[in-house]
mmCIF file of N, CA and C in Angstrom:
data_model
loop_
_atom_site.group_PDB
_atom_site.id
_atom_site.type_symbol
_atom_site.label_atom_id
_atom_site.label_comp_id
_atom_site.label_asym_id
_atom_site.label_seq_id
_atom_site.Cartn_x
_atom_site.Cartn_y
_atom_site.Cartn_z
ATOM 1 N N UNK A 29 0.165 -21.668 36.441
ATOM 2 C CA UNK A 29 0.102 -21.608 37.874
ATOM 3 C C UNK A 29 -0.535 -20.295 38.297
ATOM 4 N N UNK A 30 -1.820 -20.060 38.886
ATOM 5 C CA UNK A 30 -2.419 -19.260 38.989
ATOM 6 C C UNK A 30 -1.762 -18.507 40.224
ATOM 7 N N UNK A 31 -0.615 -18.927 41.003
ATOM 8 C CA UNK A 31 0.007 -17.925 42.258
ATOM 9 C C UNK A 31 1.397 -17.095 41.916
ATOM 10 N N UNK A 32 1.535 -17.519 40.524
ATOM 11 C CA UNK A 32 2.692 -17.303 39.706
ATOM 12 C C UNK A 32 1.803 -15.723 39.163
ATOM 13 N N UNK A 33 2.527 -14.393 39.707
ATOM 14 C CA UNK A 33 2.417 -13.483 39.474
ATOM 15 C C UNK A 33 3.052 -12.775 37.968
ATOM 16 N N UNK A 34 4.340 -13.317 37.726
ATOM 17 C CA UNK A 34 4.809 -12.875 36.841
ATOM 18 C C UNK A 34 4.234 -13.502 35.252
ATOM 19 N N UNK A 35 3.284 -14.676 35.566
ATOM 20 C CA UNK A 35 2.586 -15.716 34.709
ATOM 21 C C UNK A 35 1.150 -14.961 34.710
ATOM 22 N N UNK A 36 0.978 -14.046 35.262
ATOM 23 C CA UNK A 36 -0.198 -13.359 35.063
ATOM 24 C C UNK A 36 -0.052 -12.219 34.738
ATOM 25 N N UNK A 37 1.013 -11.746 34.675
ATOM 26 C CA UNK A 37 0.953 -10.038 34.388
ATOM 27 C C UNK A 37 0.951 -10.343 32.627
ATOM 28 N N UNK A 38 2.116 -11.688 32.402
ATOM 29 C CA UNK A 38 2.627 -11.681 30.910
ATOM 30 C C UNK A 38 0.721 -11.907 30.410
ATOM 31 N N UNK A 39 -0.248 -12.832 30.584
ATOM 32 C CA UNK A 39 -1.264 -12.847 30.206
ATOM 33 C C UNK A 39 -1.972 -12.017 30.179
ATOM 34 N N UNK A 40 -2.401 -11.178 30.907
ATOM 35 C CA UNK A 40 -2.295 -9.957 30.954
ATOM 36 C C UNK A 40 -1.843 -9.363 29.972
ATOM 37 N N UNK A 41 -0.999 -8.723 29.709
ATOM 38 C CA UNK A 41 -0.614 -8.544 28.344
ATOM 39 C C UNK A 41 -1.090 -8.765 26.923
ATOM 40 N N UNK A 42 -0.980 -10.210 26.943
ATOM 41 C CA UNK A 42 -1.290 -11.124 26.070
ATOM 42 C C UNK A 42 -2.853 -10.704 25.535
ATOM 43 N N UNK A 43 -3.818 -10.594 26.317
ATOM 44 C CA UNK A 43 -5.127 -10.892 26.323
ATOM 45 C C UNK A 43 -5.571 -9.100 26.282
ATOM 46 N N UNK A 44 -4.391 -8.131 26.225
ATOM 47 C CA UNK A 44 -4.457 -6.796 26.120
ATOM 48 C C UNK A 44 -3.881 -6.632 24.315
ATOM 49 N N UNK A 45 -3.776 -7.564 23.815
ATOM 50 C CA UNK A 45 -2.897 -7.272 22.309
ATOM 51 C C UNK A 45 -3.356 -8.716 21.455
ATOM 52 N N UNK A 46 -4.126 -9.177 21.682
ATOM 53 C CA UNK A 46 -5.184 -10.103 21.040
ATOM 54 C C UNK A 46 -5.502 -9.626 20.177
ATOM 55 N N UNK A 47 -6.552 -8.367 19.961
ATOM 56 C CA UNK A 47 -6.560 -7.309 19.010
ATOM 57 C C UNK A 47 -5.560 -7.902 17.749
ATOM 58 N N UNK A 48 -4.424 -7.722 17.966
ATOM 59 C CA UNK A 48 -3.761 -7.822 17.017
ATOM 60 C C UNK A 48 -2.996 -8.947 15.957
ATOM 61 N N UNK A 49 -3.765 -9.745 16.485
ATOM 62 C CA UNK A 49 -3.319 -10.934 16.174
ATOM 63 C C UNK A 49 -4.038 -11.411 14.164
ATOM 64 N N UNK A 50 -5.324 -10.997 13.988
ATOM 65 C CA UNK A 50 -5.694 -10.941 12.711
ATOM 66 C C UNK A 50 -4.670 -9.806 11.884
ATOM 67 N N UNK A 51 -4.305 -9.082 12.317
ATOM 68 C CA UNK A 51 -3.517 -8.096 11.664
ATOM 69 C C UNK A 51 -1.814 -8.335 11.330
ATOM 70 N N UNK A 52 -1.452 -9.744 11.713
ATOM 71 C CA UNK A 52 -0.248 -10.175 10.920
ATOM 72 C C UNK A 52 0.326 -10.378 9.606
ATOM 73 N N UNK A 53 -1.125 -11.302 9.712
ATOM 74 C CA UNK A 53 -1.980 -12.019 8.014
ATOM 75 C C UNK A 53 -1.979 -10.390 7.268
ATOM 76 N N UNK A 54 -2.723 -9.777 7.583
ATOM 77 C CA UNK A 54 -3.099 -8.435 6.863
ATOM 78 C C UNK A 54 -1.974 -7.857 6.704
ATOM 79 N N UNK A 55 -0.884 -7.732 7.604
ATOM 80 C CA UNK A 55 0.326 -6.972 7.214
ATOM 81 C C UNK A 55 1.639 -7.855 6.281
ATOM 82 N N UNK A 56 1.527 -8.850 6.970
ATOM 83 C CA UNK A 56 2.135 -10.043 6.113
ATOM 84 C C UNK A 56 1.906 -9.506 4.283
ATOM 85 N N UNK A 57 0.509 -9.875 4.051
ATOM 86 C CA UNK A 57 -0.314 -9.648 2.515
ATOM 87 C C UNK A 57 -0.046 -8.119 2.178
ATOM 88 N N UNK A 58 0.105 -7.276 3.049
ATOM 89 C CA UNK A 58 0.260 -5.659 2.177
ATOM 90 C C UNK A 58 1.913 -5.861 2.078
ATOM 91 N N UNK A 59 2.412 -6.617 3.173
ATOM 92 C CA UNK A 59 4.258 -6.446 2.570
ATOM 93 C C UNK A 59 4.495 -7.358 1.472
ATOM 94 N N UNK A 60 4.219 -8.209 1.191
ATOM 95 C CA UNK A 60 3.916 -8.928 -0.308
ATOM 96 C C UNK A 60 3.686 -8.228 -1.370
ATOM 97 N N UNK A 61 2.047 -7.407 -1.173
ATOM 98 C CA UNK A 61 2.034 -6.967 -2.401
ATOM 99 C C UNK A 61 2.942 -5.631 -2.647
ATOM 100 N N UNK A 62 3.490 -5.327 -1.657
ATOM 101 C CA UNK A 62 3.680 -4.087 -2.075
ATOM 102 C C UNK A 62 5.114 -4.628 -2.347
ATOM 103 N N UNK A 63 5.669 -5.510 -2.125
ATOM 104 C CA UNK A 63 7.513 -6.118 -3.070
ATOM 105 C C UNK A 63 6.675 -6.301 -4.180
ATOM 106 N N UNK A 64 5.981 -7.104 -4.604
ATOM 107 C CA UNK A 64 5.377 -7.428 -5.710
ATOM 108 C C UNK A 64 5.752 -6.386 -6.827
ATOM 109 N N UNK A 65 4.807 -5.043 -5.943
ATOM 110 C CA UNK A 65 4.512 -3.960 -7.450
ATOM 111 C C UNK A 65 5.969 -3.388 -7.056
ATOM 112 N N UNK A 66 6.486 -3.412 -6.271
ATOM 113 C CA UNK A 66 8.153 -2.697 -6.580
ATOM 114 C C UNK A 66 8.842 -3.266 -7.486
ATOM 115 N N UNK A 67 8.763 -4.976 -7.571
ATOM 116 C CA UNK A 67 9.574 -5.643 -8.641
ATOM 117 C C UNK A 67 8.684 -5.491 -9.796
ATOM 118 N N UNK A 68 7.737 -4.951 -10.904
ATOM 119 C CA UNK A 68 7.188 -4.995 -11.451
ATOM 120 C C UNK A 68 7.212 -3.793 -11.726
ATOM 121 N N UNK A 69 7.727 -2.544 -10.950
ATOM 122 C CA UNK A 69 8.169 -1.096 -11.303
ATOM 123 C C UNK A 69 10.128 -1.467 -12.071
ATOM 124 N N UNK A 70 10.974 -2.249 -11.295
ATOM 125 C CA UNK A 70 11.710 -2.961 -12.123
ATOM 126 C C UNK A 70 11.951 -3.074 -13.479
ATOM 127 N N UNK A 71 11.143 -3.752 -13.921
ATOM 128 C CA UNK A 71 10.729 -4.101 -14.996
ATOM 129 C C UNK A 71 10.474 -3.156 -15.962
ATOM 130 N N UNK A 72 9.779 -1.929 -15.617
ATOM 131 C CA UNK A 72 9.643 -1.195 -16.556
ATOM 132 C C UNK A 72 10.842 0.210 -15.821
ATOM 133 N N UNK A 73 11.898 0.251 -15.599
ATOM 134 C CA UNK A 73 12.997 0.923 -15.401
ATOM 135 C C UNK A 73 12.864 1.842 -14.330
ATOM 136 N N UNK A 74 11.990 1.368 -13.283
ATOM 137 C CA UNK A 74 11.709 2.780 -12.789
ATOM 138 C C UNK A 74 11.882 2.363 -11.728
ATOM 139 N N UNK A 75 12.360 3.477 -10.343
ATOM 140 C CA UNK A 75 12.870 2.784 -8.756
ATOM 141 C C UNK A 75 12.136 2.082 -8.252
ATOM 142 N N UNK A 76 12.386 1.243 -7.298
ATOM 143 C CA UNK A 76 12.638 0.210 -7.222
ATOM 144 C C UNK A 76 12.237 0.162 -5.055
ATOM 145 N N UNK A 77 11.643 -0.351 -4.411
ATOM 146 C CA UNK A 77 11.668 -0.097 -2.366
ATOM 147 C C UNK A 77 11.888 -1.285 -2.486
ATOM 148 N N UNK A 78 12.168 -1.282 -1.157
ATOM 149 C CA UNK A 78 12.325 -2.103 -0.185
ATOM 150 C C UNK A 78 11.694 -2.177 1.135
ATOM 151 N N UNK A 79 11.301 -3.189 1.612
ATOM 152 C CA UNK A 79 10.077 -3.389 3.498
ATOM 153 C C UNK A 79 11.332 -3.128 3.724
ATOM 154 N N UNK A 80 11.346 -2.257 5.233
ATOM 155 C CA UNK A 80 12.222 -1.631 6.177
ATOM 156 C C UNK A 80 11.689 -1.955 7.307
ATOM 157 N N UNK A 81 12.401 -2.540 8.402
ATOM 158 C CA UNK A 81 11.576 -2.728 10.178
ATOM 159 C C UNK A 81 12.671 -2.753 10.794
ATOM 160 N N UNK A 82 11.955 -2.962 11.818
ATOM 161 C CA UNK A 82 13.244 -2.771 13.260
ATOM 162 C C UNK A 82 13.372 -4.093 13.479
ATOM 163 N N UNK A 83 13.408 -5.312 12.471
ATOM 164 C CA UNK A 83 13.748 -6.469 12.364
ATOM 165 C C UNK A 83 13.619 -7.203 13.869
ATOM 166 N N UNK A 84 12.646 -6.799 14.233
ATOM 167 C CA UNK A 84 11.816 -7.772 15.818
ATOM 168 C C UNK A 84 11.025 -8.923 15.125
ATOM 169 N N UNK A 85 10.393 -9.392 16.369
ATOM 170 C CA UNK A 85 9.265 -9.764 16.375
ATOM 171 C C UNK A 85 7.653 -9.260 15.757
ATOM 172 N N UNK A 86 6.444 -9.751 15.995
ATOM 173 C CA UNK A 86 5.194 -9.066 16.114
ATOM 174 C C UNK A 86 5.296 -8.802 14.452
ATOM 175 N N UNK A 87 4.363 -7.761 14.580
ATOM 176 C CA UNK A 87 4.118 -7.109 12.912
ATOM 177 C C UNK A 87 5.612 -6.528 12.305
ATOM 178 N N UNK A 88 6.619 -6.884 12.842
ATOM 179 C CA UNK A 88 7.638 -6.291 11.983
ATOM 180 C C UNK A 88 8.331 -7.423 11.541
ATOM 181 N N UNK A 89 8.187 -8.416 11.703
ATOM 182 C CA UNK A 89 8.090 -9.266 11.460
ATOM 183 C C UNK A 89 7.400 -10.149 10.421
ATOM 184 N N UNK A 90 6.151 -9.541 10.432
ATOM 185 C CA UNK A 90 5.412 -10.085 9.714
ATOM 186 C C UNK A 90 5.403 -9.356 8.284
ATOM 187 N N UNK A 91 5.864 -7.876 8.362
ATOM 188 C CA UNK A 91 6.349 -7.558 7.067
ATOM 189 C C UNK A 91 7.140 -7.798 6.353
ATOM 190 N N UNK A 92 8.424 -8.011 7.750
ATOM 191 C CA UNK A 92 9.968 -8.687 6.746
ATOM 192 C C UNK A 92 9.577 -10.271 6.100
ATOM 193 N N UNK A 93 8.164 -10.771 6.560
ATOM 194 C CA UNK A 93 7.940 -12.201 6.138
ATOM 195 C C UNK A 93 7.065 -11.851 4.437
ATOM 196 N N UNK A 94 6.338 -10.693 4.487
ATOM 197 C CA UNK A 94 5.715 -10.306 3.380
ATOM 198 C C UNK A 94 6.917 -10.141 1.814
ATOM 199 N N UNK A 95 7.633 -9.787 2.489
ATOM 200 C CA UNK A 95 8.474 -9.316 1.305
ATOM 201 C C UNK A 95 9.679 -10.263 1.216
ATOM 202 N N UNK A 96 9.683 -11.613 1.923
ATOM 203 C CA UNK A 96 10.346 -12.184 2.200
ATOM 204 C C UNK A 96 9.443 -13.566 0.649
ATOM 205 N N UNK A 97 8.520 -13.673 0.943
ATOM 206 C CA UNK A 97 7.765 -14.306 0.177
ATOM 207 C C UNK A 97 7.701 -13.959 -1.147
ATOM 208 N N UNK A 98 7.699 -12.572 -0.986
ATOM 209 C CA UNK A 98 7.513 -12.057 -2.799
ATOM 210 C C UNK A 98 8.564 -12.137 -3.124
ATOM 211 N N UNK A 99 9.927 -12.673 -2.677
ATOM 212 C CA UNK A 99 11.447 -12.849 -2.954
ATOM 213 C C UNK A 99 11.988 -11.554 -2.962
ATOM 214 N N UNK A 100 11.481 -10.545 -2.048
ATOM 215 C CA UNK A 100 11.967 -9.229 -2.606
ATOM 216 C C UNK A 100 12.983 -8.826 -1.553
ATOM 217 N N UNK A 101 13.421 -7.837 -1.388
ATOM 218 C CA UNK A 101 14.473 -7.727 -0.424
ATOM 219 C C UNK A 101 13.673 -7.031 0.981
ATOM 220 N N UNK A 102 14.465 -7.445 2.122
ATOM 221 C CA UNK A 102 13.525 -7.157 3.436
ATOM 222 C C UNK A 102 14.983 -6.797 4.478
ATOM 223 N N UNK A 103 14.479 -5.582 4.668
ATOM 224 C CA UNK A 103 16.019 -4.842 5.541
ATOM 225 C C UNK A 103 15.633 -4.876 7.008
ATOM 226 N N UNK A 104 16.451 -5.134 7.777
ATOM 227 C CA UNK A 104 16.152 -5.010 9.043
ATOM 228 C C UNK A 104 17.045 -4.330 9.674
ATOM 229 N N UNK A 105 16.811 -3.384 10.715
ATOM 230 C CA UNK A 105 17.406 -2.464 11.400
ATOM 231 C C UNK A 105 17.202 -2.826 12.721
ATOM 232 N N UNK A 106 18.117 -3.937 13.453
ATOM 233 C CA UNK A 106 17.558 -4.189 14.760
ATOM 234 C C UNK A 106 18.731 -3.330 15.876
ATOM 235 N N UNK A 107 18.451 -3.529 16.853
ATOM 236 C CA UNK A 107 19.176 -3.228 17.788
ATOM 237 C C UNK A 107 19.247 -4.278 19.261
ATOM 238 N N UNK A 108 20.558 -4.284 19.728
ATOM 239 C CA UNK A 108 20.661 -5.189 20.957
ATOM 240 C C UNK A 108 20.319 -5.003 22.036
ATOM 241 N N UNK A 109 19.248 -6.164 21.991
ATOM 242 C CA UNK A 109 18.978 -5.910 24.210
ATOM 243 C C UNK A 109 18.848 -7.170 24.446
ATOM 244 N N UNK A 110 18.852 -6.812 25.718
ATOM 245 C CA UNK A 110 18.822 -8.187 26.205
ATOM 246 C C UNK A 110 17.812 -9.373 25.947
ATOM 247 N N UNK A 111 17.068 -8.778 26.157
ATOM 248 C CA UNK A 111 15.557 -10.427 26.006
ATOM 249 C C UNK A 111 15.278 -10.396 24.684
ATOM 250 N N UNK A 112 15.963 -10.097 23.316
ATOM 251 C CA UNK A 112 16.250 -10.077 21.706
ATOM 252 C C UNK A 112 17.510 -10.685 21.559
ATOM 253 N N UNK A 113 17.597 -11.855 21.245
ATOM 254 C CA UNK A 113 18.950 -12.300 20.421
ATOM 255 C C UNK A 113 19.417 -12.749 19.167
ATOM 256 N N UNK A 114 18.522 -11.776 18.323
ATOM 257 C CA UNK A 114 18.451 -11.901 16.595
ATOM 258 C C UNK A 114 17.868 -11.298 15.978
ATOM 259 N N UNK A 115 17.811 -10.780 14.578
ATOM 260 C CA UNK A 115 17.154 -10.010 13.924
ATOM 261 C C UNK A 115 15.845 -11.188 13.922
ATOM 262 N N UNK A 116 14.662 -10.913 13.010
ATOM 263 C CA UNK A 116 13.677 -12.132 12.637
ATOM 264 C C UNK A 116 14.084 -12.886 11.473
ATOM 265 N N UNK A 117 13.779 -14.005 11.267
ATOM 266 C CA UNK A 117 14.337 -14.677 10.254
ATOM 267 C C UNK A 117 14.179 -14.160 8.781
ATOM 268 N N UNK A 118 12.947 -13.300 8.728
ATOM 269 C CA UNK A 118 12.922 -13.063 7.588
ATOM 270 C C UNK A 118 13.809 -11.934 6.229
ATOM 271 N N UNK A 119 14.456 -11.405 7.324
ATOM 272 C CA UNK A 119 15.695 -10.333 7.345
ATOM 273 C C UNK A 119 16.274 -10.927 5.749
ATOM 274 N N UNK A 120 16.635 -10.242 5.048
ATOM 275 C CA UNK A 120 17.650 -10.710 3.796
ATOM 276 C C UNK A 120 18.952 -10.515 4.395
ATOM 277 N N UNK A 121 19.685 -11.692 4.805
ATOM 278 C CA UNK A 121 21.117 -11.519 5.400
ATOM 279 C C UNK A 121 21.617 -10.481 5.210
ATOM 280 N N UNK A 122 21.868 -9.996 4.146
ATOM 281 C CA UNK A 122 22.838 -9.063 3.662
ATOM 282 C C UNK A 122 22.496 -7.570 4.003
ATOM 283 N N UNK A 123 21.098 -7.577 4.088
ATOM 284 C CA UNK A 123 20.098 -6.384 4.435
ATOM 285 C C UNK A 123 20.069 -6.405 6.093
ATOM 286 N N UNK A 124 20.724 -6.684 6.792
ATOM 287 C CA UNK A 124 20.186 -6.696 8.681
ATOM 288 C C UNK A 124 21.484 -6.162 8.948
ATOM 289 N N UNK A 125 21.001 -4.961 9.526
ATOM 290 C CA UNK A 125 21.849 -4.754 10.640
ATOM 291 C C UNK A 125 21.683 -4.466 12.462
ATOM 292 N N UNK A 126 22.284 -4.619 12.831
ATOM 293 C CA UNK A 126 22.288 -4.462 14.247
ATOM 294 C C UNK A 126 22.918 -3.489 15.265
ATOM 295 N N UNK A 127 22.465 -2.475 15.749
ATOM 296 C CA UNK A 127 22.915 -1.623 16.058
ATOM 297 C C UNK A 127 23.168 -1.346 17.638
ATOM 298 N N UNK A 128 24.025 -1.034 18.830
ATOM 299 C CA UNK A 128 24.387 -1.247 19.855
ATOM 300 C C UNK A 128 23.589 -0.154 20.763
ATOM 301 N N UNK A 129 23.493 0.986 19.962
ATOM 302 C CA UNK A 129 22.768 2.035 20.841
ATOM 303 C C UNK A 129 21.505 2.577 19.946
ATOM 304 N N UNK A 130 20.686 3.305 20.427
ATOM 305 C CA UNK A 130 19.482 3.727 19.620
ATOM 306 C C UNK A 130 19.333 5.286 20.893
ATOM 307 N N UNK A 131 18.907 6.009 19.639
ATOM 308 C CA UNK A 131 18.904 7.317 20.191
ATOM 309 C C UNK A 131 17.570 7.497 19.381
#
């Protein structure tokens, strides 16, 4: 609805962060490989990371999905607000937490 103001600011937006939209895939593939060579440092006895995000949406997201794929562990550090009602799926349950205030 083109008289719908609040339907234009969000596009707006949208069409301001387009840009970033090839760069999921790309971040997705570096959080992959990089669980990859952590589990493969494993292997030969030596420490060991983990993808870390603020367990949103967008590219943090798309990392907890990278390392989510390589089966590796994916921590999320979210915090509560209102228009967020979950870490991202790709979170390793056990690895998400949620935090009430952020300083």
């Amino acid at each position: 609805r083109p008289e719908d103001a609040g339907a234009r600011s969000a596009l707006e937006r949208v069409k301001k962060q387009a840009f970033l939209v090839p760069m999921f895939d790309v971040t997705t593939e570096l959080a992959r490989r990089l669980t990859e060579w952590s589990k493969s440092r494993a292997a030969e006895g030596k420490a060991t990371y983990a993808v870390g995000t603020g367990a949103g949406p967008g590219m943090m997201e798309a990392a907890n999905k990278g390392a989510y794929l390589a089966k590796g562990p994916s921590v999320g550090f979210g915090i509560s607000l209102p228009f967020e009602d979950r870490l991202n799926p790709y979170v390793t349950p056990e690895l998400g937490f949620e935090f009430h205030y952020f300083f």
